C-alpha positions as YAML, in Angstrom:
chain: A
units: angstrom
residues:
- id: 1
  name: MET
  ca: [27.09, -5.51, -13.93]
- id: 2
  name: SER
  ca: [23.23, -6.47, -13.24]
- id: 3
  name: SER
  ca: [20.29, -3.89, -13.34]
- id: 4
  name: PRO
  ca: [19.48, -1.90, -9.93]
- id: 5
  name: SER
  ca: [16.69, -3.86, -7.99]
- id: 6
  name: PHE
  ca: [13.37, -2.49, -8.68]
- id: 7
  name: TYR
  ca: [11.10, -1.98, -5.48]
- id: 8
  name: LEU
  ca: [7.26, -1.58, -6.00]
- id: 9
  name: ALA
  ca: [4.74, -0.35, -3.33]
- id: 10
  name: HIS
  ca: [1.29, -0.50, -3.61]
- id: 11
  name: GLY
  ca: [-1.45, 2.43, -3.57]
- id: 12
  name: ALA
  ca: [-3.73, 3.17, -0.81]
- id: 13
  name: GLY
  ca: [-6.39, 0.82, -0.82]
- id: 14
  name: ALA
  ca: [-5.04, -2.24, -2.64]
- id: 15
  name: GLY
  ca: [-2.18, -4.56, -1.94]
- id: 16
  name: HIS
  ca: [0.11, -6.46, -4.08]
- id: 17
  name: HIS
  ca: [-3.05, -9.20, -4.92]
- id: 18
  name: ASN
  ca: [-4.65, -6.37, -6.91]
- id: 19
  name: ASP
  ca: [-4.83, -7.83, -10.26]
- id: 20
  name: PHE
  ca: [-3.59, -4.57, -11.89]
- id: 21
  name: LEU
  ca: [-0.09, -4.88, -9.52]
- id: 22
  name: ILE
  ca: [0.14, -8.85, -10.31]
- id: 23
  name: GLN
  ca: [0.21, -7.71, -14.09]
- id: 24
  name: LEU
  ca: [2.26, -4.92, -13.54]
- id: 25
  name: SER
  ca: [4.95, -6.87, -11.85]
- id: 26
  name: ALA
  ca: [4.87, -9.88, -13.91]
- id: 27
  name: ALA
  ca: [5.55, -7.66, -17.23]
- id: 28
  name: ILE
  ca: [8.28, -5.30, -15.57]
- id: 29
  name: SER
  ca: [10.03, -8.41, -14.37]
- id: 30
  name: GLU
  ca: [9.61, -9.90, -18.26]
- id: 31
  name: GLN
  ca: [11.04, -6.73, -19.86]
- id: 32
  name: ARG
  ca: [14.07, -6.40, -16.90]
- id: 33
  name: LYS
  ca: [14.91, -10.02, -16.55]
- id: 34
  name: GLN
  ca: [14.67, -9.84, -12.97]
- id: 35
  name: SER
  ca: [11.91, -9.96, -10.25]
- id: 36
  name: VAL
  ca: [9.92, -7.22, -8.78]
- id: 37
  name: LEU
  ca: [10.32, -6.65, -5.48]
- id: 38
  name: PRO
  ca: [7.16, -5.86, -3.45]
- id: 39
  name: VAL
  ca: [6.78, -3.40, -0.85]
- id: 40
  name: THR
  ca: [3.92, -3.94, 1.54]
- id: 41
  name: PHE
  ca: [3.27, -1.61, 4.33]
- id: 42
  name: SER
  ca: [2.61, -2.79, 7.56]
- id: 43
  name: TYR
  ca: [-1.15, -1.64, 7.65]
- id: 44
  name: MET
  ca: [-1.98, -3.10, 4.27]
- id: 45
  name: LYS
  ca: [-0.32, -6.67, 5.82]
- id: 46
  name: GLU
  ca: [-2.79, -6.48, 8.82]
- id: 47
  name: GLN
  ca: [-5.95, -5.64, 6.37]
- id: 48
  name: GLU
  ca: [-5.06, -8.65, 4.22]
- id: 49
  name: HIS
  ca: [-4.78, -10.59, 7.42]
- id: 50
  name: SER
  ca: [-7.84, -9.66, 9.17]
- id: 51
  name: LEU
  ca: [-9.75, -8.82, 5.89]
- id: 52
  name: LYS
  ca: [-11.11, -5.53, 7.32]
- id: 53
  name: LYS
  ca: [-10.36, -2.60, 5.25]
- id: 54
  name: ARG
  ca: [-8.46, 0.21, 6.83]
- id: 55
  name: PRO
  ca: [-7.32, 3.50, 5.81]
- id: 56
  name: PRO
  ca: [-3.36, 4.14, 5.54]
- id: 57
  name: PRO
  ca: [-1.43, 5.53, 8.55]
- id: 58
  name: ARG
  ca: [-0.28, 9.09, 8.25]
- id: 59
  name: PHE
  ca: [2.10, 9.34, 5.40]
- id: 60
  name: VAL
  ca: [5.09, 10.16, 7.14]
- id: 61
  name: THR
  ca: [5.00, 7.02, 8.81]
- id: 62
  name: LEU
  ca: [5.24, 5.25, 5.62]
- id: 63
  name: VAL
  ca: [8.64, 7.09, 4.18]
- id: 64
  name: PRO
  ca: [10.59, 4.93, 6.82]
- id: 65
  name: GLU
  ca: [8.74, 1.97, 6.30]
- id: 66
  name: TYR
  ca: [9.51, 1.64, 2.85]
- id: 67
  name: ARG
  ca: [12.98, 2.86, 3.62]
- id: 68
  name: HIS
  ca: [13.61, 0.31, 5.82]
- id: 69
  name: TYR
  ca: [13.21, -2.37, 2.16]
- id: 70
  name: ILE
  ca: [16.04, -0.71, 0.46]
- id: 71
  name: GLU
  ca: [18.50, -0.13, 3.68]
- id: 72
  name: HIS
  ca: [20.50, -3.28, 2.37]
- id: 73
  name: GLU
  ca: [20.94, -1.91, -1.52]
- id: 74
  name: GLU
  ca: [23.91, -0.89, -3.10]
- id: 75
  name: ALA
  ca: [22.00, 0.52, -6.17]
- id: 76
  name: CYS
  ca: [17.58, 0.23, -6.39]
- id: 77
  name: VAL
  ca: [14.96, 1.93, -8.15]
- id: 78
  name: VAL
  ca: [12.05, 2.75, -5.89]
- id: 79
  name: ALA
  ca: [8.67, 2.63, -7.75]
- id: 80
  name: GLY
  ca: [4.90, 2.61, -6.62]
- id: 81
  name: LYS
  ca: [1.41, 2.77, -7.41]
- id: 82
  name: SER
  ca: [-0.24, 5.84, -6.63]
- id: 83
  name: MET
  ca: [0.50, 6.43, -2.73]
- id: 84
  name: GLY
  ca: [3.30, 4.06, -3.12]
- id: 85
  name: GLY
  ca: [4.75, 6.46, -5.92]
- id: 86
  name: ARG
  ca: [4.41, 9.48, -3.75]
- id: 87
  name: VAL
  ca: [6.20, 7.69, -0.50]
- id: 88
  name: ALA
  ca: [8.72, 6.60, -3.08]
- id: 89
  name: THR
  ca: [9.93, 10.41, -4.03]
- id: 90
  name: GLN
  ca: [10.58, 10.83, -0.58]
- id: 91
  name: LEU
  ca: [13.41, 8.72, -0.71]
- id: 92
  name: SER
  ca: [15.47, 10.52, -3.57]
- id: 93
  name: HIS
  ca: [18.17, 11.76, -1.12]
- id: 94
  name: LEU
  ca: [19.40, 8.02, -0.18]
- id: 95
  name: PRO
  ca: [22.19, 7.35, -1.68]
- id: 96
  name: MET
  ca: [21.07, 3.57, -3.03]
- id: 97
  name: VAL
  ca: [18.41, 5.29, -4.78]
- id: 98
  name: LYS
  ca: [19.09, 5.70, -8.40]
- id: 99
  name: ALA
  ca: [15.47, 6.42, -9.95]
- id: 100
  name: ILE
  ca: [11.98, 6.75, -9.43]
- id: 101
  name: VAL
  ca: [8.88, 5.56, -11.49]
- id: 102
  name: CYS
  ca: [5.31, 6.43, -10.56]
- id: 103
  name: PHE
  ca: [2.48, 4.71, -11.69]
- id: 104
  name: GLY
  ca: [-0.40, 7.06, -11.51]
- id: 105
  name: PHE
  ca: [0.82, 9.51, -9.06]
- id: 106
  name: PRO
  ca: [-1.66, 11.52, -6.87]
- id: 107
  name: PHE
  ca: [-0.74, 14.85, -7.98]
- id: 108
  name: TYR
  ca: [-4.16, 16.03, -5.78]
- id: 109
  name: PRO
  ca: [-7.13, 14.39, -3.97]
- id: 110
  name: ALA
  ca: [-10.28, 13.83, -6.05]
- id: 111
  name: GLY
  ca: [-11.99, 16.75, -6.91]
- id: 112
  name: LYS
  ca: [-9.22, 19.09, -5.19]
- id: 113
  name: PRO
  ca: [-6.64, 20.30, -7.43]
- id: 114
  name: GLU
  ca: [-6.12, 23.43, -5.05]
- id: 115
  name: LYS
  ca: [-4.68, 20.48, -2.48]
- id: 116
  name: ASN
  ca: [-2.05, 19.90, -5.10]
- id: 117
  name: ARG
  ca: [1.09, 17.75, -4.15]
- id: 118
  name: LEU
  ca: [3.72, 19.22, -6.51]
- id: 119
  name: SER
  ca: [6.08, 19.88, -3.59]
- id: 120
  name: PHE
  ca: [6.59, 16.23, -3.48]
- id: 121
  name: LEU
  ca: [8.23, 16.84, -7.05]
- id: 122
  name: SER
  ca: [10.37, 19.76, -6.22]
- id: 123
  name: ASP
  ca: [13.05, 18.19, -4.67]
- id: 124
  name: LEU
  ca: [14.16, 15.08, -6.05]
- id: 125
  name: ASN
  ca: [17.63, 14.28, -6.30]
- id: 126
  name: VAL
  ca: [16.99, 11.57, -9.09]
- id: 127
  name: PRO
  ca: [15.47, 11.01, -12.57]
- id: 128
  name: CYS
  ca: [11.52, 10.46, -11.99]
- id: 129
  name: LEU
  ca: [9.22, 8.90, -14.48]
- id: 130
  name: ILE
  ca: [5.67, 9.27, -13.84]
- id: 131
  name: ILE
  ca: [3.33, 7.23, -15.80]
- id: 132
  name: GLN
  ca: [-0.54, 8.78, -16.09]
- id: 133
  name: GLY
  ca: [-3.45, 8.07, -17.64]
- id: 134
  name: THR
  ca: [-4.96, 11.20, -19.58]
- id: 135
  name: ARG
  ca: [-8.66, 10.91, -17.62]
- id: 136
  name: ASP
  ca: [-6.47, 10.37, -14.02]
- id: 137
  name: GLN
  ca: [-9.11, 11.74, -11.57]
- id: 138
  name: LEU
  ca: [-5.94, 12.53, -9.38]
- id: 139
  name: GLY
  ca: [-4.19, 14.60, -12.04]
- id: 140
  name: GLY
  ca: [-5.54, 14.73, -15.54]
- id: 141
  name: TYR
  ca: [-3.61, 15.73, -18.47]
- id: 142
  name: ASP
  ca: [-5.36, 18.85, -18.71]
- id: 143
  name: TRP
  ca: [-4.31, 20.02, -14.89]
- id: 144
  name: VAL
  ca: [-0.93, 18.53, -15.27]
- id: 145
  name: SER
  ca: [0.19, 19.45, -18.76]
- id: 146
  name: GLN
  ca: [-0.30, 23.45, -17.33]
- id: 147
  name: GLN
  ca: [1.98, 22.85, -14.18]
- id: 148
  name: ASP
  ca: [5.49, 23.64, -13.64]
- id: 149
  name: ILE
  ca: [6.97, 20.11, -13.33]
- id: 150
  name: PRO
  ca: [10.52, 19.77, -12.51]
- id: 151
  name: GLU
  ca: [13.33, 18.99, -15.59]
- id: 152
  name: ASN
  ca: [14.18, 15.53, -13.91]
- id: 153
  name: VAL
  ca: [10.70, 14.07, -14.09]
- id: 154
  name: GLU
  ca: [9.10, 13.07, -17.19]
- id: 155
  name: VAL
  ca: [5.72, 12.54, -17.64]
- id: 156
  name: VAL
  ca: [4.61, 10.06, -19.82]
- id: 157
  name: TRP
  ca: [0.75, 9.61, -20.90]
- id: 158
  name: ILE
  ca: [-1.36, 6.65, -21.61]
- id: 159
  name: GLU
  ca: [-4.20, 7.84, -23.70]
- id: 160
  name: GLY
  ca: [-7.48, 7.72, -22.47]
- id: 161
  name: ALA
  ca: [-6.92, 5.64, -18.93]
- id: 162
  name: ASP
  ca: [-8.00, 6.71, -15.63]
- id: 163
  name: HIS
  ca: [-6.33, 6.30, -12.11]
- id: 164
  name: ASP
  ca: [-6.27, 2.30, -12.50]
- id: 165
  name: PHE
  ca: [-5.06, 2.45, -16.15]
- id: 166
  name: LYS
  ca: [-8.56, 1.17, -17.22]
- id: 167
  name: THR
  ca: [-9.53, 2.81, -20.72]
- id: 168
  name: LEU
  ca: [-13.03, 3.63, -22.24]
- id: 169
  name: LYS
  ca: [-14.12, 1.23, -24.61]
- id: 170
  name: LYS
  ca: [-13.94, 3.15, -27.53]
- id: 171
  name: TYR
  ca: [-9.83, 2.88, -27.28]
- id: 172
  name: ASN
  ca: [-10.24, -1.00, -27.83]
- id: 173
  name: ARG
  ca: [-7.41, -1.95, -25.26]
- id: 174
  name: ASN
  ca: [-7.74, -3.87, -22.35]
- id: 175
  name: VAL
  ca: [-5.84, -3.69, -18.97]
- id: 176
  name: SER
  ca: [-3.19, -6.04, -20.31]
- id: 177
  name: ASP
  ca: [-2.68, -4.07, -23.28]
- id: 178
  name: THR
  ca: [-1.87, -1.15, -21.24]
- id: 179
  name: VAL
  ca: [0.35, -2.79, -18.61]
- id: 180
  name: THR
  ca: [2.42, -4.11, -21.30]
- id: 181
  name: GLN
  ca: [2.68, -0.82, -22.75]
- id: 182
  name: ILE
  ca: [3.57, 0.58, -19.14]
- id: 183
  name: ALA
  ca: [6.26, -2.13, -18.73]
- id: 184
  name: LYS
  ca: [7.97, -1.46, -22.00]
- id: 185
  name: ILE
  ca: [8.17, 2.46, -21.14]
- id: 186
  name: THR
  ca: [9.14, 1.61, -17.82]
- id: 187
  name: HIS
  ca: [12.00, -0.22, -19.21]
- id: 188
  name: HIS
  ca: [13.24, 1.83, -22.07]
- id: 189
  name: TRP
  ca: [13.33, 4.92, -19.63]
- id: 190
  name: LEU
  ca: [15.52, 2.86, -16.86]
- id: 191
  name: VAL
  ca: [17.86, 1.86, -19.72]
- id: 192
  name: LYS
  ca: [18.22, 5.55, -20.81]
- id: 193
  name: ASN
  ca: [18.19, 6.99, -17.30]
- id: 194
  name: ILE
  ca: [20.22, 5.08, -14.97]
...
């Protein structure tokens, strides 16, 4: 039987032309021996067409957009970078969704841990993997490790990485190294969990 399709949504500010997502899609495709299917929200399509930056629309409008991409699937994995991962968590009740993967989950808006988004993880019906940098400005190790994370959510840490998975020079690691590590973690977790 072939592996479930893997859908990947972008973050709030950068679409699939972003270097990190290009590298990540290629690395995951190589690990899983199947193409990653990009999810591009309509506001980002307009932004890429007009070349004018625009903020994402209200969050609730993005969930049905993502759902539309996967409606025909019998089994799939929904994933996303930052905001895209947050949207993916809202699809766990759908029968075709077998797992969720979040790359840099936005646990809270920058500098506002009191406005946390832990509720997005509280009612998941499927296993969820969050790959997070220890220096992520939207949910670093010190804060996240003190929270009550549901048992079906596994957080894997990338030492020294920020929200864009860039690491400090002292770690002697470039984004390509980190992307390879993330793709391997993702592949092994999916093999184990679905």
